[in-house]
Short mmCIF file of C-alpha atoms and ligand atoms in Angstrom, two decimals:
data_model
loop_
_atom_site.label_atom_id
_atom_site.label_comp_id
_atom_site.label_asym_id
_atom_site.label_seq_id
_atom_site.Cartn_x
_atom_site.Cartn_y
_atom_site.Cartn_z
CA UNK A 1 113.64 98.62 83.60
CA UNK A 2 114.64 98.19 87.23
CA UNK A 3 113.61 101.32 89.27
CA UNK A 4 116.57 102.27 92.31
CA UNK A 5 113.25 101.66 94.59
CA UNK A 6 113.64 98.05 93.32
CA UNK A 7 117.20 96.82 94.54
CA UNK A 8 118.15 93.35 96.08
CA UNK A 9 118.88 93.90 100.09
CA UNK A 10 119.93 92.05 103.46
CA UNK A 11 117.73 89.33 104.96
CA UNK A 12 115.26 90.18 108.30
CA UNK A 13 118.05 89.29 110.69
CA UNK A 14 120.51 91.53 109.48
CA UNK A 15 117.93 94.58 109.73
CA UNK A 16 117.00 93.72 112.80
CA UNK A 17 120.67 93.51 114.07
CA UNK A 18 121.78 96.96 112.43
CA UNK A 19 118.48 98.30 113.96
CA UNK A 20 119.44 97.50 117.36
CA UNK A 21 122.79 98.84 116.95
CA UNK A 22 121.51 102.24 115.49
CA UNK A 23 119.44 102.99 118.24
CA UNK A 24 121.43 102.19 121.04
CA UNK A 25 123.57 105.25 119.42
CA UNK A 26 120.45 107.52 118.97
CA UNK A 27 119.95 106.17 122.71
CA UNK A 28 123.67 107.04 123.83
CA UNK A 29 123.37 110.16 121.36
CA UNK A 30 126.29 108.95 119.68
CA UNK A 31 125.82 110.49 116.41
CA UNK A 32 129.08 109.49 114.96
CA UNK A 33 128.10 106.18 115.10
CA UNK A 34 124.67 106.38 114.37
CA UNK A 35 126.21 107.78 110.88
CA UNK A 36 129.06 105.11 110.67
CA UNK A 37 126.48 102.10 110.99
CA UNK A 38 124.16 103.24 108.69
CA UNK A 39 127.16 104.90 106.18
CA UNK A 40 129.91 102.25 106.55
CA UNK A 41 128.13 99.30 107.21
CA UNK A 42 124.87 99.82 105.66
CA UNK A 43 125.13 102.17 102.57
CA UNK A 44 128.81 100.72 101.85
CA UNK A 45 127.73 97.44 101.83
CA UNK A 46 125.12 97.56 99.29
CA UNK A 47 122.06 97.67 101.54
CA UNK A 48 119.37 100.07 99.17
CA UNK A 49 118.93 103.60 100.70
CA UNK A 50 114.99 102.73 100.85
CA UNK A 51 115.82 100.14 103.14
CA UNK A 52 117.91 102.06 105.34
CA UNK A 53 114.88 104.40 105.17
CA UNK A 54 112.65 101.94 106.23
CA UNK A 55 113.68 99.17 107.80
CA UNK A 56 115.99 100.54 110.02
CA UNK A 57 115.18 104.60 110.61
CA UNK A 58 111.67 104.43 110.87
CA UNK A 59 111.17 101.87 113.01
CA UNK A 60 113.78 102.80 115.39
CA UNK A 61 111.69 106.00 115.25
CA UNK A 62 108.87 104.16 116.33
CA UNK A 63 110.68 101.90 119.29
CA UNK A 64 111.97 105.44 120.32
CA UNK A 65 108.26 106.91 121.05
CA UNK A 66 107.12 103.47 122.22
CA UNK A 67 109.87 104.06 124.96
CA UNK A 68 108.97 107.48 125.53
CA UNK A 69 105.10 106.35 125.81
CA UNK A 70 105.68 104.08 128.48
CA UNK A 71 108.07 106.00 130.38
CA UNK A 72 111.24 104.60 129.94
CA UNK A 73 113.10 107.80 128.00
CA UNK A 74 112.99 111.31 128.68
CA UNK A 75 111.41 113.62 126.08
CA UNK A 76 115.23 114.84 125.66
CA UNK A 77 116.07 111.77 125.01
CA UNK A 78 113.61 111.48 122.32
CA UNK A 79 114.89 114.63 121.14
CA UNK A 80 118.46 113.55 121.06
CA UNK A 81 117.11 110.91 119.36
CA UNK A 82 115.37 112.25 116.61
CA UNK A 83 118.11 114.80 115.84
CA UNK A 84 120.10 111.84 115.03
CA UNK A 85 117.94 110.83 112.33
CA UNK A 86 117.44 113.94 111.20
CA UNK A 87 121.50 114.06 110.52
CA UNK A 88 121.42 111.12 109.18
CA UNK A 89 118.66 112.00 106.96
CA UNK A 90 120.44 114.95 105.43
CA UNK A 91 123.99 113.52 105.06
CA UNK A 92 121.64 110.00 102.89
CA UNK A 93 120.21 112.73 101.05
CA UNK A 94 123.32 113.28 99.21
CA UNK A 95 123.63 109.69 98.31
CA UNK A 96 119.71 109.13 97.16
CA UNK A 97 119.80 107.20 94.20
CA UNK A 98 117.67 108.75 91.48
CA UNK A 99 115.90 107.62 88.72
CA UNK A 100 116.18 109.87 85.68
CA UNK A 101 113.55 113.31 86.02
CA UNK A 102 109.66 112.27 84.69
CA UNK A 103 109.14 116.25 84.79
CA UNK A 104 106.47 115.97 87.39
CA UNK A 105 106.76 118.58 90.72
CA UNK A 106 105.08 117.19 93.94
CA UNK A 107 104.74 119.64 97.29
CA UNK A 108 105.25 117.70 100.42
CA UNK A 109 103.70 119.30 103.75
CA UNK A 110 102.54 118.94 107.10
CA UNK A 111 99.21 120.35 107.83
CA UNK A 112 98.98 123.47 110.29
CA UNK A 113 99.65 122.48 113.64
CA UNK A 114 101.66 119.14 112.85
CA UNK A 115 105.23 118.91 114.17
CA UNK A 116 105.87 115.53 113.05
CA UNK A 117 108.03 115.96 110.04
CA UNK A 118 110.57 112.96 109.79
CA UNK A 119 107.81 110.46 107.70
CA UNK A 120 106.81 113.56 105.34
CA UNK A 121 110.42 113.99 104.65
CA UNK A 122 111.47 110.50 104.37
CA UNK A 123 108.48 110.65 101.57
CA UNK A 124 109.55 113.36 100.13
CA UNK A 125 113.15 111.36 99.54
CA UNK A 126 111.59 108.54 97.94
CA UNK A 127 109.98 110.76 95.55
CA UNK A 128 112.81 112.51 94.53
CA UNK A 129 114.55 108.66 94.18
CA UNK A 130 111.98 108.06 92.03
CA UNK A 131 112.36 110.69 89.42
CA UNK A 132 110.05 113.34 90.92
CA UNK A 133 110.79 117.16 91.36
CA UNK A 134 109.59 117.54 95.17
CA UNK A 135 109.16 120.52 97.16
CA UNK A 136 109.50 119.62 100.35
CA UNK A 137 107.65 122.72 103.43
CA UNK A 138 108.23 120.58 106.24
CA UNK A 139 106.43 120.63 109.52
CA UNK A 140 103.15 122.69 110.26
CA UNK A 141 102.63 124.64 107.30
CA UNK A 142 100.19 127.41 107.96
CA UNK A 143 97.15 126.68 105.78
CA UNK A 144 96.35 129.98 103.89
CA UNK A 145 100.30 130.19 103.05
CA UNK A 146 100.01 126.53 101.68
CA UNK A 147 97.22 128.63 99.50
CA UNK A 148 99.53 130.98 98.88
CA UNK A 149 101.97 129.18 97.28
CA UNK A 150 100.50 126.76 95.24
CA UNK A 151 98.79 129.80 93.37
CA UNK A 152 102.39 131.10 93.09
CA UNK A 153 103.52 127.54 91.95
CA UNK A 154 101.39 124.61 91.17
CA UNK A 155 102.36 121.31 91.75
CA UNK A 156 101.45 118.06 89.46
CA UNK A 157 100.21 117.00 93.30
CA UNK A 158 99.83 117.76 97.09
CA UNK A 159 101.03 115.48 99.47
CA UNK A 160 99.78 115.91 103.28
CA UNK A 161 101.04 114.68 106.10
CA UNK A 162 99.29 114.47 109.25
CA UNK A 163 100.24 111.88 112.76
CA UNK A 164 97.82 113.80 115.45
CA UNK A 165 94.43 112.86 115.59
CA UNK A 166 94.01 115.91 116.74
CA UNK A 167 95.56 117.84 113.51
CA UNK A 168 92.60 115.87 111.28
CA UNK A 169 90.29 119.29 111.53
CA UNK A 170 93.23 120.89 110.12
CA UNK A 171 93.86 118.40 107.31
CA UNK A 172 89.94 118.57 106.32
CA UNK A 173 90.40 122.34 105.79
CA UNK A 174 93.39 122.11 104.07
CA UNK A 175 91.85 119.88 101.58
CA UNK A 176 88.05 122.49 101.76
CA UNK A 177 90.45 125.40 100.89
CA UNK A 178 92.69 123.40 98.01
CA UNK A 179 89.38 122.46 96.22
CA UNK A 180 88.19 125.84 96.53
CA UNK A 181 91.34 126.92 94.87
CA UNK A 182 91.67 123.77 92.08
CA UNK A 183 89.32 120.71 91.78
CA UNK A 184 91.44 118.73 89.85
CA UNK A 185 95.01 119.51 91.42
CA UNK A 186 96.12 115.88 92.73
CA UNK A 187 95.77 114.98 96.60
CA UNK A 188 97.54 112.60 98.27
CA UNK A 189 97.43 112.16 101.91
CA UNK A 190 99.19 109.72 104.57
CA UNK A 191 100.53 109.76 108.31
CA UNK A 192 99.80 107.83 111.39
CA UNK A 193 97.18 109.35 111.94
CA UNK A 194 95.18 107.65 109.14
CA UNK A 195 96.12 104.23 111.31
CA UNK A 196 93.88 105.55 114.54
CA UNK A 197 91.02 106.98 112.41
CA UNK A 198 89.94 103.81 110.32
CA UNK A 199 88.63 104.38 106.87
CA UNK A 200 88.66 108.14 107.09
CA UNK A 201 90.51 108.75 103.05
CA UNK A 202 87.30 107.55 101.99
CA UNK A 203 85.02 110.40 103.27
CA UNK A 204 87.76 113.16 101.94
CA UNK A 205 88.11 114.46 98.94
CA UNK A 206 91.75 113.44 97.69
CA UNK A 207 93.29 110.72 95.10
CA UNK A 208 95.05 108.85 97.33
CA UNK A 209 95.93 107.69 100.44
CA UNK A 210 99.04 105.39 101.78
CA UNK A 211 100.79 103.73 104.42
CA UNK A 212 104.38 104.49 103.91
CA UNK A 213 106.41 106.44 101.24
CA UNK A 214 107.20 103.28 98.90
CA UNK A 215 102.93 103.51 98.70
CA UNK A 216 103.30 106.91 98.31
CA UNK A 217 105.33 106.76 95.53
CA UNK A 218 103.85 103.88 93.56
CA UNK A 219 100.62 105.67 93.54
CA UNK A 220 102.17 108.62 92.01
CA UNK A 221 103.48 106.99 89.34
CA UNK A 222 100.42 105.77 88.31
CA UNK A 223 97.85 108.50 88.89
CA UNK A 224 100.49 110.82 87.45
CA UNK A 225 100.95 108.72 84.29
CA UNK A 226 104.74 107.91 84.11
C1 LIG B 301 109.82 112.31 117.06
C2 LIG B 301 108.44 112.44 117.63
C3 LIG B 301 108.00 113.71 118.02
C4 LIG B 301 108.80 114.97 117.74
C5 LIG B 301 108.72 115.30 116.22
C6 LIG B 301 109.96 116.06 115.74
C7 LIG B 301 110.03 116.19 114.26
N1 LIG B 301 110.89 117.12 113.86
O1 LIG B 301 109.40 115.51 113.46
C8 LIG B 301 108.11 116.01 118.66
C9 LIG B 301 108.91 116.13 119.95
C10 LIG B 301 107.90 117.41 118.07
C11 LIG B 301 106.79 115.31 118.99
C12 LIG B 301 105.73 115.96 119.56
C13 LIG B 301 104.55 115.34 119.94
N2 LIG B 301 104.30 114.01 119.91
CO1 LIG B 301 105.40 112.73 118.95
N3 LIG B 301 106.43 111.33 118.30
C14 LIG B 301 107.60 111.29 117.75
C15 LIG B 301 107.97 109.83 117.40
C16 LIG B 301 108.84 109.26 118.52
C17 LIG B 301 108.68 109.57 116.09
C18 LIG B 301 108.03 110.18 114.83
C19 LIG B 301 108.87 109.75 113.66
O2 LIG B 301 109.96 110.25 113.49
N4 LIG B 301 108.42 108.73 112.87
C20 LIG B 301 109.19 108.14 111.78
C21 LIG B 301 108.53 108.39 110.42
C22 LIG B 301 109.44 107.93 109.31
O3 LIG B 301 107.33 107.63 110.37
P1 LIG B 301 105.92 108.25 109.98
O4 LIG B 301 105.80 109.63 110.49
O5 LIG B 301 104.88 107.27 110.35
O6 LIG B 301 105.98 108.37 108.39
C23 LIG B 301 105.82 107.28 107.49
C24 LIG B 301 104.35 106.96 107.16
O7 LIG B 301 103.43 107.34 108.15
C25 LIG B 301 104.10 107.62 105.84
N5 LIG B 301 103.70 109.01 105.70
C26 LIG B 301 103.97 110.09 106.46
N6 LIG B 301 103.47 111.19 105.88
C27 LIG B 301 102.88 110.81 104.73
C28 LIG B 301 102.19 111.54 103.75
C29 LIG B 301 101.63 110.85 102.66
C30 LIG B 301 100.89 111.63 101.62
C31 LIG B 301 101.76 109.44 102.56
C32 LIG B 301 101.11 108.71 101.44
C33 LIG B 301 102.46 108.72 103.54
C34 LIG B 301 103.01 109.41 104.60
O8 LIG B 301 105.36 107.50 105.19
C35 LIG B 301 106.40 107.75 106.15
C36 LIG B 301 107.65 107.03 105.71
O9 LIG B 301 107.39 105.67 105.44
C37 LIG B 301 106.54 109.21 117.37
C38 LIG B 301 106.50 107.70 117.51
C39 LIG B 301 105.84 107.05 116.31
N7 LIG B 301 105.34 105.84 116.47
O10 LIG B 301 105.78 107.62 115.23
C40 LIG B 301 105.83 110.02 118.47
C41 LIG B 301 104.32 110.12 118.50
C42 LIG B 301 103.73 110.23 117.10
N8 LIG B 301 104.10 111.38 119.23
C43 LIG B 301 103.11 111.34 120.05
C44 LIG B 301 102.68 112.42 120.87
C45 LIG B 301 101.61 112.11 121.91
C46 LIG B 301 103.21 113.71 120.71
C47 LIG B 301 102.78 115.00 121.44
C48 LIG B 301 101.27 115.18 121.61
C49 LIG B 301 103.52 114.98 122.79
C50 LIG B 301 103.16 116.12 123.72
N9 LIG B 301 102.48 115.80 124.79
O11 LIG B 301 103.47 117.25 123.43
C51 LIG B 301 103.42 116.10 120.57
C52 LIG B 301 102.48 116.65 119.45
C53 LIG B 301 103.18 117.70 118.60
C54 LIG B 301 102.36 118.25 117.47
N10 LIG B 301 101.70 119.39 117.70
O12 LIG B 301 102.31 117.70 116.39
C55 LIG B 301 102.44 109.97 120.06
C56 LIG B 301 101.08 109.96 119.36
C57 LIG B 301 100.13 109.01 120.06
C58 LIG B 301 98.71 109.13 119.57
N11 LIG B 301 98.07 108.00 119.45
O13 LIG B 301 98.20 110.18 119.33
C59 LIG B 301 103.56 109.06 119.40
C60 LIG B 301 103.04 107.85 118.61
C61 LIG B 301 104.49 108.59 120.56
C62 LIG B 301 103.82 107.58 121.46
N12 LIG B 301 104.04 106.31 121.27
O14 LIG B 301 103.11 107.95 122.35
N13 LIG B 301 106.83 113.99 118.67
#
């Protein structure tokens, strides 16, 4: 059976051209029709949420801090910016497509110190548009309260999110203190910051690590069983 991850969508010129169009309104901070493009003439029009997601959201996320990097936007601007796809997060998360529930619950947090919370959220989505019960903390999650609560309510699995380099100390004792709580619970961990620091899943202790949230959720399917 087809999953909703699995739809038919537009061809690479028509991403690139609603792309363009959404973030010169995050630029202009034009929420309205940052909403309307990716509502009226994306969603309406039969392009997959996943898509939307991913081929237009995130990397107009990622043109947005290349233009910060190199000068050419204000950090407002970024900020204006990123509120907008924030908003437009929420208001798609009311249209997510969802394959029926497989039972399974998976917590979805950025480590301590991490403020980048848009790609651990956009996972979290996915999951939940694949079947999965997701609890999603958001940005930096203290580490002994992460503790805290999955004694109070264990997940199937732990996703982690981390985009600092810097927050990587922070990730490695997150995972020291999960094990020390449960050696079997599930790990799964992902962010940009796994693109600067080459090879690193491989000396941690965790199931699984991915580049974006269709990864994410393909792996949980299968080291989850359903
Ligand atoms: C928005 C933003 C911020 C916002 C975040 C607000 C928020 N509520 O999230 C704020 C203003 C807080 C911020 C702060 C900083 N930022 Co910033 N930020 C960004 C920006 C522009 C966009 C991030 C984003 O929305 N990405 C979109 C999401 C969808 O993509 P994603 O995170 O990669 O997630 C996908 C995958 O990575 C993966 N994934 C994510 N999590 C997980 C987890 C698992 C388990 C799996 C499998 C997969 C997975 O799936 C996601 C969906 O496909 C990026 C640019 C960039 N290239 O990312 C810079 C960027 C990450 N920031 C940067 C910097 C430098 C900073 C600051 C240090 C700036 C400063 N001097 O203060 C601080 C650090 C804050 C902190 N303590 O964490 C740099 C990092 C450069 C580097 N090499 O280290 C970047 C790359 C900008 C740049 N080009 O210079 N930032």
């Amino acid at each position: 059976m087809l999953s909703v991850l699995d739809r038919p969508s537009l061809d690479s010129d028509g991403f690139s051209a609603l792309r363009e169009r959404y973030l010169a309104a995050q630029l202009s901070g034009d929420r309205r029709e940052a909403l309307r493009l990716l509502v009226d003439e994306g969603l309406l029009r039969g392009i997959p949420l996943q898509d939307i997601h991913l081929k237009i959201i995130q990397p107009a996320q990622y043109e947005i801090g290349r233009l910060w990097q190199e000068n050419r936007i204000s950090v407002a601007q970024e900020h204006l910016a990123t509120a907008i796809s924030q908003l437009a997060l929420s208001h798609l998360y009311r249209h997510l497509p969802r394959d029926p529930s497989n039972g399974k619950v998976i917590m979805v947090a950025c480590v301590e110190g991490e403020m980048h919370e848009v790609g651990a959220r956009m996972a979290s989505d996915f999951l939940e548009m694949a079947g999965f019960d997701v609890r999603f903390l958001g940005a930096n999650v203290p580490t002994a309260h992460l503790i805290r609560m999955l004694r109070e309510q264990t997940p199937d699995m732990l996703a982690l999110s981390v985009t600092m380099t810097y927050h990587l100390p922070a990730l490695r004792s997150a995972i020291t203190q999960v094990r020390e709580f449960s050696s079997q619970l599930h790990i799964a961990v992902g962010g940009l910051a796994f693109n600067w620091a080459n090879g690193l899943e491989h000396d941690l202790d965790v199931s699984f690590h991915g580049r974006d949230a269709r990864e994410l959720v393909a792996a949980s399917c299968r080291i989850l069983g359903v």
